[in-house]
XYZ file of C-alpha atoms in Angstrom:
458
model
C 70.682 64.268 117.633
C 74.262 65.065 117.717
C 75.914 67.532 114.850
C 79.016 66.736 114.161
C 82.088 69.485 112.588
C 85.717 70.320 111.963
C 84.836 73.073 113.797
C 82.874 75.440 115.463
C 82.812 79.424 115.714
C 81.185 81.144 118.385
C 80.054 84.699 117.379
C 80.168 86.435 114.330
C 82.353 89.158 114.842
C 85.157 90.510 113.625
C 87.424 87.026 113.858
C 84.449 84.973 113.171
C 83.423 84.772 109.649
C 87.047 85.289 108.290
C 87.806 82.443 110.225
C 84.828 80.726 109.077
C 85.761 81.716 105.211
C 88.849 80.181 105.777
C 88.938 77.536 107.199
C 85.588 75.785 104.550
C 88.404 76.699 102.157
C 90.446 74.173 103.415
C 87.826 71.727 103.263
C 86.807 71.738 106.728
C 83.035 70.932 107.901
C 81.819 74.672 110.022
C 79.133 75.480 112.087
C 79.437 79.215 113.261
C 76.688 80.776 115.715
C 75.829 83.771 116.486
C 72.962 84.966 119.275
C 71.872 88.954 117.934
C 73.638 90.306 115.281
C 75.870 89.330 112.407
C 79.159 91.394 112.303
C 79.512 92.115 116.034
C 80.406 95.757 117.594
C 82.015 97.022 114.520
C 79.286 96.834 112.402
C 75.882 97.348 114.620
C 76.925 99.409 117.550
C 81.222 100.125 116.883
C 83.247 101.352 114.416
C 80.691 101.916 111.202
C 77.586 103.617 112.698
C 79.586 105.935 114.848
C 81.792 107.195 112.519
C 78.917 107.327 110.130
C 77.515 110.049 113.080
C 80.984 111.567 113.200
C 80.859 112.496 109.565
C 77.942 114.263 109.955
C 78.958 115.933 113.193
C 81.801 117.380 111.299
C 79.767 118.378 107.905
C 77.455 120.820 110.909
C 81.404 122.186 112.076
C 82.931 122.708 109.124
C 79.435 124.275 108.011
C 79.510 126.573 110.359
C 83.112 127.555 109.624
C 82.211 128.298 106.100
C 82.574 131.542 105.865
C 86.277 131.050 107.162
C 86.768 129.958 103.800
C 84.910 132.338 101.692
C 81.923 129.557 101.800
C 78.649 132.343 102.289
C 76.119 129.789 104.195
C 72.600 130.857 106.734
C 71.933 129.091 109.625
C 72.933 125.853 110.589
C 70.403 122.933 111.508
C 70.540 119.852 112.505
C 68.090 117.205 111.031
C 68.766 114.272 113.459
C 66.214 111.592 112.075
C 68.583 112.218 108.391
C 71.828 111.949 110.617
C 70.007 108.876 112.144
C 68.566 107.343 109.060
C 72.591 107.265 107.237
C 73.669 105.512 110.311
C 71.538 102.858 109.970
C 72.162 102.790 106.347
C 75.145 102.113 106.857
C 75.510 99.236 109.153
C 72.252 97.895 107.972
C 73.855 97.574 104.956
C 77.317 96.487 106.265
C 75.485 93.867 108.382
C 73.611 92.734 105.273
C 76.662 91.976 103.206
C 78.301 90.030 106.523
C 74.854 87.587 106.127
C 75.176 87.407 102.714
C 78.616 86.078 102.955
C 77.700 83.767 105.938
C 74.751 82.246 104.285
C 76.463 81.869 100.423
C 79.405 80.040 102.057
C 79.594 76.508 101.329
C 80.861 74.042 104.115
C 79.552 76.350 106.507
C 76.268 75.821 108.715
C 75.083 79.406 109.416
C 72.646 78.797 113.051
C 71.305 81.659 115.090
C 70.897 81.007 118.688
C 72.911 81.154 121.839
C 75.709 78.816 122.354
C 76.397 77.171 125.320
C 78.774 74.236 126.649
C 78.168 71.133 127.712
C 81.448 69.598 127.315
C 84.884 70.823 126.099
C 83.967 69.252 122.565
C 79.900 69.873 122.766
C 78.125 72.782 122.630
C 74.291 73.163 123.003
C 72.016 75.614 120.857
C 68.323 75.222 121.857
C 67.437 71.530 121.600
C 70.608 71.338 118.947
C 73.494 69.606 120.242
C 76.793 70.184 118.421
C 80.402 68.725 118.774
C 83.774 69.468 117.062
C 87.197 69.466 117.804
C 88.032 72.207 118.002
C 86.419 75.519 119.155
C 86.565 79.161 118.071
C 84.949 81.795 120.861
C 84.681 85.398 119.143
C 81.584 86.422 121.404
C 82.850 90.254 121.781
C 82.051 92.630 125.189
C 79.709 95.067 125.884
C 79.156 97.936 128.200
C 80.140 98.019 132.097
C 77.401 99.864 133.926
C 79.763 101.293 136.750
C 78.533 100.754 140.821
C 77.587 104.272 141.090
C 74.949 105.237 144.139
C 71.796 105.412 142.297
C 72.862 104.643 138.710
C 69.986 102.281 139.216
C 67.816 104.665 139.846
C 67.939 107.070 137.246
C 67.457 106.341 133.297
C 70.800 106.487 131.520
C 72.442 105.609 128.112
C 75.482 103.164 126.867
C 76.685 103.415 123.687
C 74.414 101.300 122.221
C 71.209 102.904 123.282
C 72.616 106.291 122.739
C 72.322 105.598 118.510
C 68.652 104.924 119.331
C 67.574 108.533 120.062
C 65.121 110.346 117.899
C 66.063 113.479 119.387
C 69.232 115.535 120.117
C 69.512 115.536 123.943
C 69.295 119.220 125.902
C 72.203 118.531 128.221
C 73.902 115.484 127.681
C 76.462 114.310 130.755
C 79.130 111.945 129.455
C 80.062 109.920 132.956
C 84.013 109.022 131.434
C 86.302 110.929 130.056
C 87.894 108.257 127.693
C 87.742 107.522 124.134
C 84.219 106.205 123.553
C 82.787 109.022 126.186
C 85.077 111.659 124.251
C 83.298 110.526 121.054
C 80.168 110.982 121.841
C 81.048 114.156 123.705
C 82.055 116.065 121.123
C 79.841 114.211 118.351
C 76.401 115.651 120.022
C 77.900 119.271 120.986
C 77.965 119.566 117.227
C 74.087 118.239 117.238
C 73.452 120.870 119.516
C 73.082 120.016 123.036
C 75.372 121.372 126.101
C 77.158 118.968 126.985
C 79.623 117.872 130.407
C 82.214 114.952 130.621
C 83.094 113.978 133.897
C 85.861 112.281 134.593
C 86.671 110.597 138.049
C 90.401 110.307 137.548
C 92.293 113.844 137.153
C 92.954 113.954 133.234
C 90.909 112.634 130.301
C 92.367 109.680 128.496
C 94.206 108.819 131.837
C 96.712 105.875 129.594
C 97.938 108.995 127.324
C 100.940 111.288 127.996
C 99.727 114.294 130.165
C 101.096 116.613 127.112
C 98.627 114.669 124.876
C 95.455 114.444 127.647
C 95.682 118.193 127.547
C 95.520 119.078 124.148
C 92.278 116.702 123.655
C 90.788 118.468 126.938
C 91.664 121.933 124.913
C 90.151 121.162 121.965
C 86.654 119.783 123.408
C 86.892 122.821 125.558
C 87.440 124.593 122.467
C 84.048 123.649 121.023
C 82.014 124.612 124.296
C 82.520 121.419 126.022
C 82.533 121.043 129.721
C 85.398 119.212 131.066
C 84.629 117.864 135.067
C 88.063 116.216 136.355
C 88.795 114.673 139.991
C 85.778 113.872 140.558
C 85.931 111.939 143.398
C 82.082 110.677 144.513
C 79.855 110.614 141.346
C 76.345 109.962 142.031
C 72.810 109.813 140.714
C 69.504 111.149 141.746
C 66.128 112.232 140.356
C 66.156 116.083 139.598
C 63.225 118.234 138.249
C 65.586 119.469 135.570
C 66.361 116.116 134.470
C 69.391 113.271 136.098
C 71.258 115.298 138.716
C 74.840 114.106 138.770
C 76.872 114.940 141.718
C 80.577 114.946 141.143
C 81.909 117.063 144.098
C 85.452 117.593 141.902
C 88.151 120.030 143.441
C 86.610 123.187 141.587
C 83.284 123.874 140.545
C 80.019 123.246 141.320
C 79.266 120.069 143.334
C 76.277 119.405 141.718
C 75.312 119.175 137.838
C 72.098 118.321 135.798
C 71.549 116.734 132.560
C 68.541 115.806 130.311
C 70.152 112.597 129.266
C 73.153 110.561 130.758
C 75.579 108.790 128.533
C 77.757 105.863 130.779
C 81.108 105.299 129.049
C 83.520 103.829 131.935
C 84.360 100.654 130.136
C 83.467 97.531 128.792
C 83.056 93.733 129.998
C 83.134 90.515 127.710
C 80.385 88.221 126.847
C 81.735 85.222 128.684
C 79.878 84.773 131.704
C 76.456 83.127 129.659
C 78.358 80.476 127.834
C 78.680 77.981 130.011
C 82.414 78.260 130.466
C 82.686 76.215 133.606
C 81.579 73.113 131.802
C 84.484 72.797 129.464
C 87.395 73.713 132.201
C 88.066 77.302 130.439
C 89.910 79.465 132.528
C 89.176 83.208 132.817
C 90.905 85.831 134.689
C 89.108 88.132 137.574
C 86.879 90.112 135.025
C 86.281 87.367 132.712
C 88.875 87.568 129.910
C 89.562 83.980 128.652
C 93.011 83.222 129.567
C 94.941 82.709 126.330
C 98.186 81.734 125.179
C 100.433 83.067 122.405
C 98.447 81.689 119.880
C 95.159 82.599 121.598
C 94.149 79.067 122.857
C 92.491 78.605 125.914
C 93.730 76.253 128.406
C 91.685 73.933 127.260
C 93.635 71.842 124.011
C 90.920 72.637 121.007
C 89.238 75.842 122.423
C 90.126 79.644 121.225
C 89.198 83.185 122.014
C 89.492 85.877 120.265
C 88.561 89.493 119.977
C 87.441 91.522 122.669
C 86.763 88.797 125.354
C 90.183 87.236 125.403
C 91.397 90.633 126.423
C 94.244 91.026 124.344
C 93.396 93.834 122.163
C 89.437 95.699 122.714
C 89.725 97.223 118.553
C 88.456 95.610 115.249
C 91.380 95.781 114.214
C 93.004 93.687 116.823
C 90.129 91.178 116.464
C 90.652 90.571 112.720
C 94.234 90.321 113.435
C 93.872 87.974 116.147
C 91.713 85.379 113.147
C 95.133 86.138 111.078
C 97.100 84.364 114.258
C 94.980 81.317 114.255
C 94.425 80.993 110.639
C 98.390 81.322 110.280
C 99.400 78.644 113.194
C 96.360 76.058 112.145
C 96.138 76.081 108.062
C 99.522 78.007 106.958
C 102.475 75.940 109.599
C 103.243 79.621 110.215
C 104.207 80.305 113.872
C 102.756 83.876 114.600
C 102.402 85.350 118.197
C 99.884 87.911 119.585
C 102.680 89.564 121.634
C 104.243 89.980 117.900
C 101.222 92.824 117.647
C 102.589 96.199 117.760
C 99.713 98.248 119.336
C 98.062 100.785 117.454
C 94.799 102.496 117.825
C 92.921 105.808 117.080
C 90.568 108.153 118.567
C 88.150 110.039 116.375
C 87.631 113.367 117.541
C 88.625 115.808 115.300
C 91.139 116.103 115.050
C 91.995 112.231 116.028
C 94.869 111.026 117.617
C 96.766 108.561 115.921
C 98.725 106.225 118.353
C 101.386 103.263 117.920
C 103.414 101.835 119.968
C 104.983 103.007 123.246
C 104.222 106.912 124.508
C 106.102 108.939 126.004
C 105.441 107.626 130.013
C 105.727 104.375 128.679
C 109.238 104.368 126.862
C 111.033 106.391 129.665
C 110.629 103.578 132.511
C 112.124 101.775 129.844
C 115.071 102.775 130.731
C 116.304 103.368 127.219
C 118.070 106.406 126.053
C 115.621 108.357 123.453
C 115.139 110.669 121.275
C 111.659 113.173 121.008
C 110.824 114.722 118.124
C 107.431 117.465 118.072
C 105.651 119.678 115.891
C 102.829 121.548 116.361
C 99.855 121.251 113.444
C 100.791 124.863 113.290
C 103.447 124.246 112.064
C 102.057 121.338 108.847
C 101.590 122.964 105.725
C 98.253 120.610 104.842
C 97.037 121.758 108.478
C 96.919 124.749 107.635
C 95.922 124.864 103.936
C 92.616 123.179 105.740
C 92.344 125.316 108.234
C 92.604 122.480 110.802
C 95.858 123.380 113.263
C 94.789 122.097 116.449
C 97.034 119.568 117.551
C 100.872 118.330 117.467
C 102.759 115.363 116.697
C 105.157 113.282 119.206
C 107.532 110.218 117.633
C 109.685 108.455 119.906
C 113.243 106.462 119.559
C 115.748 104.741 120.748
C 119.115 107.154 120.585
C 121.245 104.018 120.304
C 119.774 101.391 118.107
C 117.326 104.011 116.073
C 114.426 101.514 116.196
C 111.170 103.473 116.358
C 109.233 103.102 119.771
C 106.227 104.950 119.451
C 104.084 108.128 118.237
C 100.983 109.925 119.159
C 99.884 111.994 116.388
C 96.966 114.489 116.948
C 95.849 116.371 114.391
C 93.658 116.163 111.084
C 94.410 113.160 108.923
C 96.552 111.746 111.970
C 94.462 108.251 112.088
C 95.746 107.245 108.595
C 99.022 109.520 108.649
C 100.088 106.903 111.968
C 99.980 103.726 109.618
C 103.565 104.763 107.814
C 105.044 104.742 110.787
C 103.608 101.000 112.187
C 104.679 99.856 108.972
C 108.241 100.968 109.188
C 107.906 99.580 112.779
C 106.837 95.819 111.486
C 109.641 95.900 109.003
C 111.925 96.585 111.671
C 113.475 99.608 109.930
C 115.045 102.452 111.831
C 113.589 105.307 111.436
C 115.976 106.992 109.293
C 114.100 104.811 106.463
C 111.302 107.254 107.129
C 113.837 110.478 106.749
C 115.103 109.172 103.795
C 111.756 108.720 102.294
C 109.667 110.739 99.940
C 106.240 111.821 100.792
C 103.892 113.573 98.443
C 102.954 116.715 98.391
C 100.606 118.346 100.116
C 100.068 115.565 103.171
C 100.382 114.604 107.070
C 102.524 112.249 105.874
C 105.350 114.647 104.944
C 106.013 116.077 107.550
C 106.848 112.760 109.394
C 110.197 112.661 108.558
C 110.916 116.311 109.598
C 109.436 115.083 113.162
C 111.885 112.618 113.234
C 114.423 114.294 111.832
C 114.024 117.420 115.002
C 114.625 114.839 117.347
C 116.455 115.445 119.960
C 117.374 113.239 123.639
C 115.516 113.150 126.046
C 116.565 114.274 129.412
């Protein structure tokens, strides 16, 4: 029997439930379908559980440094079972809250199961056929298994399975020197594991400026994490001591052995088993759904939000996708995804807060630039906390005074970068920040000084 709705939402990540709330509040009859876990990546395997583990790792790190602050402590030990239980409490509570919200939402039919298209307006879930003139996809993504020789012959972890470990690895080898890999690398080093990061490219976090990349490497190496870049021939093989990894870097031993391998080499969208071909929905060569500025696919009435559309791979961009769709469909606004200013953070300690262009990107525009930098050793708040690693870098257009971007690497910088983002959205010049009064002592109070010290870039 056919069930008809005003809208069908597939996926209960960050965008789907919020859109369901707006649509039902507007009197629409909505079906929301989720085949696995409500809350998506953020709640279940991303932001919330990983940051809970990062918090435990930070507590261990600070405890080991207690004597620096005049705090007398004994030997620091890790109760890994309690670390993981705390992580589970955080994510389970968040998931339960989302589930309760959906189940109480008037006008919403919440369905658990695997949805597949039968036509541009029809979706099948098991024996049930659902129809709606508008269908919204919020199906997320998953970890990629890289095509390295021997990868299928050895046990390996991804960002999901590593959070189900019951003991700290003796030697964790992280394949991939980007955001997810580096967070787990530092975290498990602080839990007591030996850690090696293997990166195929010449440096870590390659999308960042070289000076940022170098500073991040220095931070990690200071904690005893081995970094192997330029690993051109990564391969895997069974070893008596665990899993062998061939790296063939320009320097260092050509092979290393780890007890555990974490593959952190990228993600792919969950679009390959939705029956998109039956709906005529176009995808790019990587499987991302092609969308326009309103996040509508090539098929009128079918929209894609979140990780599956290739327009952002973060919780905040997924939620912003919901806001764009809701504004255009319900609020008679004209919002575009291209109006979004890129911003994100790398949650190592200290964190990296990024907004807008980096220096490399800004120089490619051909504009006359102003660039200001300041090491965290000159930031009062950082000195007071005893956390002075990193630096701040801000970039502006020399003629228009428009803020083009910033890279803030230091304690509290994942929060401080928001003040720059807000000014960028307001369209105001960087002098808006230099004239503002900021609370002392905070990290944000130094941002006006960095902008004030800007010099012309050669």
